[in-house]
Short mmCIF file of C-alpha atoms and ligand atoms in Angstrom, two decimals:
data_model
loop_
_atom_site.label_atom_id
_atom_site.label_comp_id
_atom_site.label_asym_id
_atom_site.label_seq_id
_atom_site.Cartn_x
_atom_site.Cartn_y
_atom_site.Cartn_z
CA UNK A 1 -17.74 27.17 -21.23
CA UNK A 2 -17.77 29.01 -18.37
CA UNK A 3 -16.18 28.62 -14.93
CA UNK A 4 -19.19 27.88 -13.05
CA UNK A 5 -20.41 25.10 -16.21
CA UNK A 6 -16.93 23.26 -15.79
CA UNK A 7 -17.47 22.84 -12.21
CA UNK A 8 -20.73 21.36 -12.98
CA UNK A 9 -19.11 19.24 -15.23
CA UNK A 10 -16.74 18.08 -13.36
CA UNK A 11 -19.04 17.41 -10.36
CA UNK A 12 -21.22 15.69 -12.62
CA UNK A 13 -18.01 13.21 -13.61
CA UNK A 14 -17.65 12.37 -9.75
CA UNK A 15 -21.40 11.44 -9.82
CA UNK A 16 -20.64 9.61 -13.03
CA UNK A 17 -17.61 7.64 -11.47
CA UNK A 18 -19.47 6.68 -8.17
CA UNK A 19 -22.33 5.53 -10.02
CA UNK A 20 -20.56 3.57 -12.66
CA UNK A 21 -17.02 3.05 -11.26
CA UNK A 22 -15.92 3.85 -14.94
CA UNK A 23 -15.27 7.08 -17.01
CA UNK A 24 -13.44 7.77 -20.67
CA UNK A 25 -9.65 8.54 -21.00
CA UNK A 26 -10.96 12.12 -21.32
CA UNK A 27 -12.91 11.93 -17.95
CA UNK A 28 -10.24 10.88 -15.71
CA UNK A 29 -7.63 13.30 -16.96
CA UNK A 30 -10.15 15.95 -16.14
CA UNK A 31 -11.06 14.31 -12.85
CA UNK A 32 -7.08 13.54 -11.85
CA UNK A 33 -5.50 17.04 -13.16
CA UNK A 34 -8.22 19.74 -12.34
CA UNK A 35 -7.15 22.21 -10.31
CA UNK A 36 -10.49 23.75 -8.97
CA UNK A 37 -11.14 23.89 -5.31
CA UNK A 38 -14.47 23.08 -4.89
CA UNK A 39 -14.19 19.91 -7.07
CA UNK A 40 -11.83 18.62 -5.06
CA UNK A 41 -13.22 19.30 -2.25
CA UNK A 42 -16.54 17.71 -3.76
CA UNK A 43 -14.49 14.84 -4.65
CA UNK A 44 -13.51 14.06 -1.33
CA UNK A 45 -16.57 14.29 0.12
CA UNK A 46 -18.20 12.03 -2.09
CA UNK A 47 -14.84 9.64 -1.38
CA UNK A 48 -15.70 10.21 2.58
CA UNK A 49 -19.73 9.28 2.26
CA UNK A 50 -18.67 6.42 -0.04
CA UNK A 51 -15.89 4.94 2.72
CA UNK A 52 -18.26 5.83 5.56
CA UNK A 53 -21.40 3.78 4.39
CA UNK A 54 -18.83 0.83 4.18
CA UNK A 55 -16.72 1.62 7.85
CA UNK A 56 -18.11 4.13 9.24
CA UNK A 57 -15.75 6.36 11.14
CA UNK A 58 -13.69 3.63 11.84
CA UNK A 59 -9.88 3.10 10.87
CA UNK A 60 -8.13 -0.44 10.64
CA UNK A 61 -4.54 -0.44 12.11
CA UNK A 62 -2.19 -2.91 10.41
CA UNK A 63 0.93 -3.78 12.90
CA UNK A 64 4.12 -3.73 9.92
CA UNK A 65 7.02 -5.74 11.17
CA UNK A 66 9.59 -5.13 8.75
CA UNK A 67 11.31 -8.45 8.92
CA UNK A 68 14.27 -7.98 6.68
CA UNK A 69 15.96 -5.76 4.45
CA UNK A 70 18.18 -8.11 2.48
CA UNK A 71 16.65 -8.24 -1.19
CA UNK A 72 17.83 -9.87 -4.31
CA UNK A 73 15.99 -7.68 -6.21
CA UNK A 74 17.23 -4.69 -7.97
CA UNK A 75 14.14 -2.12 -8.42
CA UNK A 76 15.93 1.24 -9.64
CA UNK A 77 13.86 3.07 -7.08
CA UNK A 78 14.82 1.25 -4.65
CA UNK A 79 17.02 2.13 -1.31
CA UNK A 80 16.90 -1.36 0.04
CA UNK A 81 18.16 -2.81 -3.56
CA UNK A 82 20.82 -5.43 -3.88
CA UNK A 83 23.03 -3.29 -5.74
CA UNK A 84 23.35 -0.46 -2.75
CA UNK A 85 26.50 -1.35 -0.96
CA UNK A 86 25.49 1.20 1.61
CA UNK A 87 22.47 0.23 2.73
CA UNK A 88 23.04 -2.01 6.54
CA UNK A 89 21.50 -4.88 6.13
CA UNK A 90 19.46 -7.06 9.12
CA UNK A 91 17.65 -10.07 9.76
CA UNK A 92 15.24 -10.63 12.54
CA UNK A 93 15.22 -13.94 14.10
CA UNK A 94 12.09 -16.02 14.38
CA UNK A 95 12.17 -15.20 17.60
CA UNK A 96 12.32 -11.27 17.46
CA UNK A 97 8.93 -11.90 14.96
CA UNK A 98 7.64 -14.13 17.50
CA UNK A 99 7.84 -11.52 19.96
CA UNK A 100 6.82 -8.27 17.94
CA UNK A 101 3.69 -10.20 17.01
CA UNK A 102 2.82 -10.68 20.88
CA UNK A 103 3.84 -7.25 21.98
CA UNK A 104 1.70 -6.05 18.83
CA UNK A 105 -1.23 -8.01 20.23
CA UNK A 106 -1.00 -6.71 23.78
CA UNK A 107 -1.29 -3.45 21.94
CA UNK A 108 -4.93 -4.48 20.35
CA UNK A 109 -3.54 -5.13 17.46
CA UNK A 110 -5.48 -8.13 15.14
CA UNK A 111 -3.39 -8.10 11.67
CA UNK A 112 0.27 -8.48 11.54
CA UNK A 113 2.01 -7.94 8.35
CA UNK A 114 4.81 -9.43 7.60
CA UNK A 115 7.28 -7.17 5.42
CA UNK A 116 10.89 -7.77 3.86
CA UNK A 117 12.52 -7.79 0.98
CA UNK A 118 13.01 -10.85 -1.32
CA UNK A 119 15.82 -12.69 1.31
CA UNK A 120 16.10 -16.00 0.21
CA UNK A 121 17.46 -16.88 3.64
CA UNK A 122 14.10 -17.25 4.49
CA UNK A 123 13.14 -20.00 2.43
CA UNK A 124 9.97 -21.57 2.18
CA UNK A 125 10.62 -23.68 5.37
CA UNK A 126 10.90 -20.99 7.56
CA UNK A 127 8.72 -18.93 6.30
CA UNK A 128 5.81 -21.49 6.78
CA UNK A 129 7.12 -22.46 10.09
CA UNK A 130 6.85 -18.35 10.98
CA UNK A 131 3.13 -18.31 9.26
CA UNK A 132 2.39 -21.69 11.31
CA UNK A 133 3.97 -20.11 14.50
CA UNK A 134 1.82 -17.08 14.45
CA UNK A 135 -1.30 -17.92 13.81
CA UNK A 136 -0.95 -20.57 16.45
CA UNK A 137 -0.09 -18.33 19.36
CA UNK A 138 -2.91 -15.79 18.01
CA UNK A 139 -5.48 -17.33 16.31
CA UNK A 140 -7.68 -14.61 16.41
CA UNK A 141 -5.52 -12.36 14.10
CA UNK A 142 -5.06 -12.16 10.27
CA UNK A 143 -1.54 -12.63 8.92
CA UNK A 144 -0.38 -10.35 5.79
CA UNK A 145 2.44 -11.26 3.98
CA UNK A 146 4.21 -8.63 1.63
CA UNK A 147 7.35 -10.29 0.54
CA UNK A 148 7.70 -10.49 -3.31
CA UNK A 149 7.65 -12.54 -5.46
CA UNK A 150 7.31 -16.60 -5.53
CA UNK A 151 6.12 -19.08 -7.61
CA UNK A 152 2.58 -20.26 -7.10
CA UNK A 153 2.76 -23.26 -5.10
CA UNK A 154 5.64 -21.73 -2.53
CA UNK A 155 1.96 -18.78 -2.43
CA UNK A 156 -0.33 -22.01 -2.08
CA UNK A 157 2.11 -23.33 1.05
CA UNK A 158 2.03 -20.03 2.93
CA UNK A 159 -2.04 -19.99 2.23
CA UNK A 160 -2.02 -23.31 3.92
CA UNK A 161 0.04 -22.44 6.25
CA UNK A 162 -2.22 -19.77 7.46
CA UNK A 163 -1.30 -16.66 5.54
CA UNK A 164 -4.47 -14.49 5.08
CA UNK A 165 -4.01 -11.49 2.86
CA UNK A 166 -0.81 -10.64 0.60
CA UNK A 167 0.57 -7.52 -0.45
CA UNK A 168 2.71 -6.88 -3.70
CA UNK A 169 2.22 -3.73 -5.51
CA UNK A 170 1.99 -3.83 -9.05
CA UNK A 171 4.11 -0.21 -9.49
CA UNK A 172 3.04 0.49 -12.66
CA UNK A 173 0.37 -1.49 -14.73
CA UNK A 174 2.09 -0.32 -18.39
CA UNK A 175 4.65 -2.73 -19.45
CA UNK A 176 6.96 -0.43 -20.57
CA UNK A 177 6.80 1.67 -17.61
CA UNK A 178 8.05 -0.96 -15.59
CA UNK A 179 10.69 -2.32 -17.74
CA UNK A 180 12.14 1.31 -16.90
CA UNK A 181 11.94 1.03 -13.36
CA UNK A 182 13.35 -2.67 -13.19
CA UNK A 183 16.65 -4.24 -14.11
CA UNK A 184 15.93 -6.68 -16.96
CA UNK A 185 15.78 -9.62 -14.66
CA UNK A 186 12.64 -8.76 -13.31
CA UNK A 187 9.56 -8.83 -15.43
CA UNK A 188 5.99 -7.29 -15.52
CA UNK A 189 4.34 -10.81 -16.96
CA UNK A 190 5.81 -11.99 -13.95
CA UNK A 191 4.29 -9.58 -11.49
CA UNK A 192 0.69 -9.67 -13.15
CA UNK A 193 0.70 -13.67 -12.94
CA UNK A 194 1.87 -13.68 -9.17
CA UNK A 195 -1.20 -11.26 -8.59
CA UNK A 196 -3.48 -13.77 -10.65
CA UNK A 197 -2.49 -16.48 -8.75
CA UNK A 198 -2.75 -14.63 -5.16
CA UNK A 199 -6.26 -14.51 -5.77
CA UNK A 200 -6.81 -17.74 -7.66
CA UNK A 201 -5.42 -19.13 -4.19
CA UNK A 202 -8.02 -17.42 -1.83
CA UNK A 203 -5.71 -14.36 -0.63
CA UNK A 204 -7.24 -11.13 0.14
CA UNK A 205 -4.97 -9.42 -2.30
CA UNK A 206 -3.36 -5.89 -2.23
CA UNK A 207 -1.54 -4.34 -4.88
CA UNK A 208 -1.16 -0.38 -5.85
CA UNK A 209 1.42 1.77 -7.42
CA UNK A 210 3.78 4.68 -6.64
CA UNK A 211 2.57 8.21 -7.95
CA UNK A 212 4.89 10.11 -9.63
CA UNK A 213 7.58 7.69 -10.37
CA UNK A 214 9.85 8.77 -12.78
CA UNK A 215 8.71 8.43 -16.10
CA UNK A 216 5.43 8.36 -15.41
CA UNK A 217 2.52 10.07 -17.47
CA UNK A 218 -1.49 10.38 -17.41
CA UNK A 219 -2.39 7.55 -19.18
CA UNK A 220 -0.03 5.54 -17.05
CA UNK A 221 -1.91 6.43 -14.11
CA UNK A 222 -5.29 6.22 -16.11
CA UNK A 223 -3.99 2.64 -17.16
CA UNK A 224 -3.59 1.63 -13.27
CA UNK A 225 -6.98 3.14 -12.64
CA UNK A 226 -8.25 0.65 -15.31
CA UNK A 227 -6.29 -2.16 -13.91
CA UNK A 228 -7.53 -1.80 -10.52
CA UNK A 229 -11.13 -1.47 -11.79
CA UNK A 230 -10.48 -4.73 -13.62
CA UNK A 231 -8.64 -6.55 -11.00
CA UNK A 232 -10.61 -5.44 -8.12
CA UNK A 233 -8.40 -6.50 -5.45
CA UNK A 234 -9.41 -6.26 -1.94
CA UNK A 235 -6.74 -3.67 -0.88
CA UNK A 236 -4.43 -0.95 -2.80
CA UNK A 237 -1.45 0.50 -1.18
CA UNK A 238 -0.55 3.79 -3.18
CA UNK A 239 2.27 6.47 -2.45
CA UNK A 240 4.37 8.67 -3.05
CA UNK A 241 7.48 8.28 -5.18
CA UNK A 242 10.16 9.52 -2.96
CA UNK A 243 13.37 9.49 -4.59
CA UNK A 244 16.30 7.91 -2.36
CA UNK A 245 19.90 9.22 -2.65
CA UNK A 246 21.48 5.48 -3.15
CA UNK A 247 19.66 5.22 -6.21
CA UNK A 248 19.77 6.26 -9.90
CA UNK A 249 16.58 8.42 -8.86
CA UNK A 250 18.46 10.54 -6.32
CA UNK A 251 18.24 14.02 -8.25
CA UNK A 252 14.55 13.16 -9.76
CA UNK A 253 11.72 14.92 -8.23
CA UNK A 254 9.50 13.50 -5.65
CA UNK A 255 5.90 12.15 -5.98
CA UNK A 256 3.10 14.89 -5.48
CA UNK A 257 1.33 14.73 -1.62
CA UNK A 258 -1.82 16.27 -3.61
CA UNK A 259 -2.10 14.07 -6.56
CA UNK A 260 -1.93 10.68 -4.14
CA UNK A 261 -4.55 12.05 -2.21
CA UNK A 262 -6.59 12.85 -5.29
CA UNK A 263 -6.35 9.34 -6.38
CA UNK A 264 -6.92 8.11 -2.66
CA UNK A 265 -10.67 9.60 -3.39
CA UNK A 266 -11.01 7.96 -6.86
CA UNK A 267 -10.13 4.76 -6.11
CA UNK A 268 -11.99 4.82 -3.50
CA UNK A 269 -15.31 5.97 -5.95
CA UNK A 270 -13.86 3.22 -8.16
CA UNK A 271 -13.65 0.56 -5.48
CA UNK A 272 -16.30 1.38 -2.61
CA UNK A 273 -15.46 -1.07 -0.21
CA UNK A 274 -11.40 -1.69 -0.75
CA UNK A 275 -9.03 -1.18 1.63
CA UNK A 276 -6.84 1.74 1.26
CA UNK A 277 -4.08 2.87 3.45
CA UNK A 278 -2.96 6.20 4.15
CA UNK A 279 0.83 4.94 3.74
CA UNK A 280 4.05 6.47 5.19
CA UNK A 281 5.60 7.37 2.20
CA UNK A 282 2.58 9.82 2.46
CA UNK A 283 3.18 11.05 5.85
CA UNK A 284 6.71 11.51 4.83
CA UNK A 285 6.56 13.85 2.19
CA UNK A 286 3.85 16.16 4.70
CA UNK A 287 3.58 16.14 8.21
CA UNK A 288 -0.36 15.61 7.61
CA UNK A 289 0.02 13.21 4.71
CA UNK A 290 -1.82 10.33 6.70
CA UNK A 291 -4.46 12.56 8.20
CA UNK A 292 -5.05 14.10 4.41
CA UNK A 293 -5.07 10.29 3.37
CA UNK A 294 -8.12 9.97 5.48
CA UNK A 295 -9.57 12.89 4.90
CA UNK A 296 -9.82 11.62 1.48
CA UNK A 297 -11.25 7.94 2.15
CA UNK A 298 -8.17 5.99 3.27
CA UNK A 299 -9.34 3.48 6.03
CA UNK A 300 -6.08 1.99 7.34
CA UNK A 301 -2.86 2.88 8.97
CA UNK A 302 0.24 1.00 9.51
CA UNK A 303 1.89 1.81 12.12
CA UNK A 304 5.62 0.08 12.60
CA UNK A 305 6.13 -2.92 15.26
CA UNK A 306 9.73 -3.58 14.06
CA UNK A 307 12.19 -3.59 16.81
CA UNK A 308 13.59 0.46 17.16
CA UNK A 309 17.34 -0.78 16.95
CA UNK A 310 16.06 -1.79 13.07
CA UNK A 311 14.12 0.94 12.10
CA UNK A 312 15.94 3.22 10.43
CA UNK A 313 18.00 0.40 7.91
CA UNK A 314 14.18 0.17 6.58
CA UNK A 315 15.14 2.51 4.48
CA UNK A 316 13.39 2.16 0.81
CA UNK A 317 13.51 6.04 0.57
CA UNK A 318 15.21 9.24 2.33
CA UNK A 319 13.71 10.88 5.44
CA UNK A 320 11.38 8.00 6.61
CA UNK A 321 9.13 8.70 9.58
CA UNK A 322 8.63 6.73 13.08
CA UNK A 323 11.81 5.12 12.72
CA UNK A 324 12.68 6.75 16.38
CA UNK A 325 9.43 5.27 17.75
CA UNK A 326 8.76 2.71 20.01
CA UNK A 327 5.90 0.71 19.15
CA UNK A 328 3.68 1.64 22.04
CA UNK A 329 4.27 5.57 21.04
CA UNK A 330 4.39 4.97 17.15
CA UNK A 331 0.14 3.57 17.76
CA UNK A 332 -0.43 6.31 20.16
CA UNK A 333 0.44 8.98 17.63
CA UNK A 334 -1.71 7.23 15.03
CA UNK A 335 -4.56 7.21 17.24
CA UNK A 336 -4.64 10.92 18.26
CA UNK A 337 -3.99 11.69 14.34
CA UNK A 338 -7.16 9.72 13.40
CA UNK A 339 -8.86 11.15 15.88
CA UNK A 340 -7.68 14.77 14.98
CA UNK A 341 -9.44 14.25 12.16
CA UNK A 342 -12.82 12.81 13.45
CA UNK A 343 -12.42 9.03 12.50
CA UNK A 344 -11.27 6.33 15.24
CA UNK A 345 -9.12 3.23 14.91
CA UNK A 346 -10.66 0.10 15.93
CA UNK A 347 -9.35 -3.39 17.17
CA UNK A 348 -10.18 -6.09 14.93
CA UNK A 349 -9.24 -7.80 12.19
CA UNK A 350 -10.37 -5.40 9.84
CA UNK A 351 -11.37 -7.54 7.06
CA UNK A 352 -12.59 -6.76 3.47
CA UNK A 353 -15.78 -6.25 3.67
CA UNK A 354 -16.84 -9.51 1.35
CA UNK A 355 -14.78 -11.96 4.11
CA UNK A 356 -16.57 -13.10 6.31
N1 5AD B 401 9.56 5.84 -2.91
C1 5AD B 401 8.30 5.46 -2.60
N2 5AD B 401 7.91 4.19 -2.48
C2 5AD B 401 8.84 3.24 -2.67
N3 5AD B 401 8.75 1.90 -2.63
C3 5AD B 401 9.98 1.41 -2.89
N4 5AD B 401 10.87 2.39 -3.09
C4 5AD B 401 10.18 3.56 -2.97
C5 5AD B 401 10.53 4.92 -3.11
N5 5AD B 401 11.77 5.29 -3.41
C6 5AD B 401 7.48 1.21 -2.42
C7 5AD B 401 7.21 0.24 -3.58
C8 5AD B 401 7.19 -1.10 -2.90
C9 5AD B 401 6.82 -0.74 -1.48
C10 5AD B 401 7.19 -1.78 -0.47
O1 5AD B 401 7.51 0.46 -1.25
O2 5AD B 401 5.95 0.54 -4.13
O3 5AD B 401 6.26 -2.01 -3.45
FE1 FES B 402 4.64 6.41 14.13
FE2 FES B 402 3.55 8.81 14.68
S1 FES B 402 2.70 7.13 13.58
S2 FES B 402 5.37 7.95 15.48
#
């Protein structure tokens, strides 16, 4: 075949994708690994059209308050894991949440997400008295939480409470891909049931998966390509694997900038109307990771609210950006970098488009 039939091939497999949302094993490998410039270049362009008949130009911003960094987990990959003795940990009082949430919403912010690792000092008492607290001093705003893993009725309690959306990422969709990447406590049965349930409950649900993690192959990737077509949730967080030097991981080689973006544009042919972040782990490994992101058909940023004197124990991998930032300066730079690239962000609540 030559050069110029390939292309058309593989031009004709973006069609394909965006059409059907699904291709064969074959057809994604061909779509995820080729290297020809004007493919990928098609590729994002269809990814662009596809975001901007669903938002237009504009970009959500997500307000990530990073509420604690004591876990109980153990994730190998991990620099916040319990088993580094290094890592400083912190707690923010209700308070402190309290008052990133209003400083967040003087800065037109609408969605808070609430972010920490599994700390079971805040039980499921506090945590609904937090969720209670926030949406009743800003009603107007959706609440996010990303905090791990509980059992379905503590996820029912924070729904009730006033929770919105929930973010856990599934990692890796192949079972014994994960089982790599976890200590045997945790388990992937687990991890697919707490998704089930998020969205049995009425969540908006997120999950997504690191790219290049170690040990991971094609038809992992192709497998969590299938899973999100299947699961369809209403947002998918993807990034980078970037390997962090209190960890087993420390010498393994970080996730490729190029590939994420690549599967930024697919997932968003695969899921037209999701919600897909250009994530920091992105704009860590390039200084135009999160402009690239959008480029490719990412629609929201995160930008950090945590306190500055916190920022840098956040630490899940080396080298983390905007942990110097205030808040005020941290969505100022996220604005002109949006802009830079011809999209703008927007003040609302940014839902998926089926909420209404
Ligand atoms: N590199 C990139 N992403 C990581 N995460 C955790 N550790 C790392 C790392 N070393 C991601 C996981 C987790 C999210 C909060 O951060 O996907 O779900
Ligand atoms: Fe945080 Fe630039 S986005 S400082």
């Amino acid at each position: 075949m030559s050069d110029l039939e390939k292309r058309f091939d593989l031009k004709s497999l973006v069609d394909k994708l965006e059409k059907t949302g699904d291709l064969s094993d074959e057809e994604f490998e061909a779509l995820i690994y080729s290297e020809d410039a004007e493919f990928s270049d098609y590729l994002k362009e269809r990814a662009r059209a596809v975001r901007e008949k669903h938002y237009g130009k504009d970009v959500y911003i997500r307000g990530l308050i990073e509420f604690t960094n004591v876990c109980k987990n153990n994730c190998k990959y991990c620099g916040i894991r319990c088993g580094n003795k290094n890592a400083e940990r912190y707690r923010l009082t209700k308070e402190e949440i309290l008052s990133c949430c209003d400083m967040g919403y003087e800065l037109g912010f609408r969605t808070f997400v609430l972010q920490g690792g599994e700390d079971p000092f805040f039980d499921d008492d506090m945590m609904v008295e937090i969720i209670k607290e926030i949406k009743k001093n800003h009603p107007d705003c959706a609440l996010t939480l990303s905090i791990g893993e509980k059992e379905r009725d503590t996820y029912k309690r924070f729904y009730d409470a006033g929770a919105d959306r929930y973010l856990l990422r599934h990692e890796t969709a192949d079972k014994a891909h994960y089982e790599k990447l976890h200590p045997a406590d945790m388990s992937f049965e687990h991890r697919m049931n707490c998704l089930k349930d998020l969205k049995e409950i009425g969540y908006q649900v997120g999950c997504g998966m690191m790219v290049g993690s170690p040990y991971q192959t094609k038809e992992h990737i192709i497998k969590d390509l299938r899973f999100l077509r299947e699961f369809k949730p209403e947002m998918v967080g993807i990034g980078p694997f970037i390997p962090h030097h209190d960890t087993e991981y420390k010498d393994e080689q970080a996730g490729s900038v190029d590939l994420t973006i690549r599967l930024l544009s697919i997932i968003r042919l695969l899921l037209p109307d999701v919600l897909l972040p250009a994530t920091t782990a992105l704009g860590t490994l390039d200084p135009r990771g999160r402009e690239k992101g959008i480029e490719a058909g990412a629609n929201v940023v995160m930008p950090n609210l945590s306190p500055t004197n916190v920022r840098d124990k956040y630490l899940l991998y080396d080298n983390k950006i905007c942990t110097g930032d205030e808040a005020a300066e941290c969505i100022r730079c996220m604005e002109m970098r949006v802009e830079s690239v011809g999209y703008k962000v927007v003040q609302s609540r940014g839902d998926h488009e089926s909420v209404h």
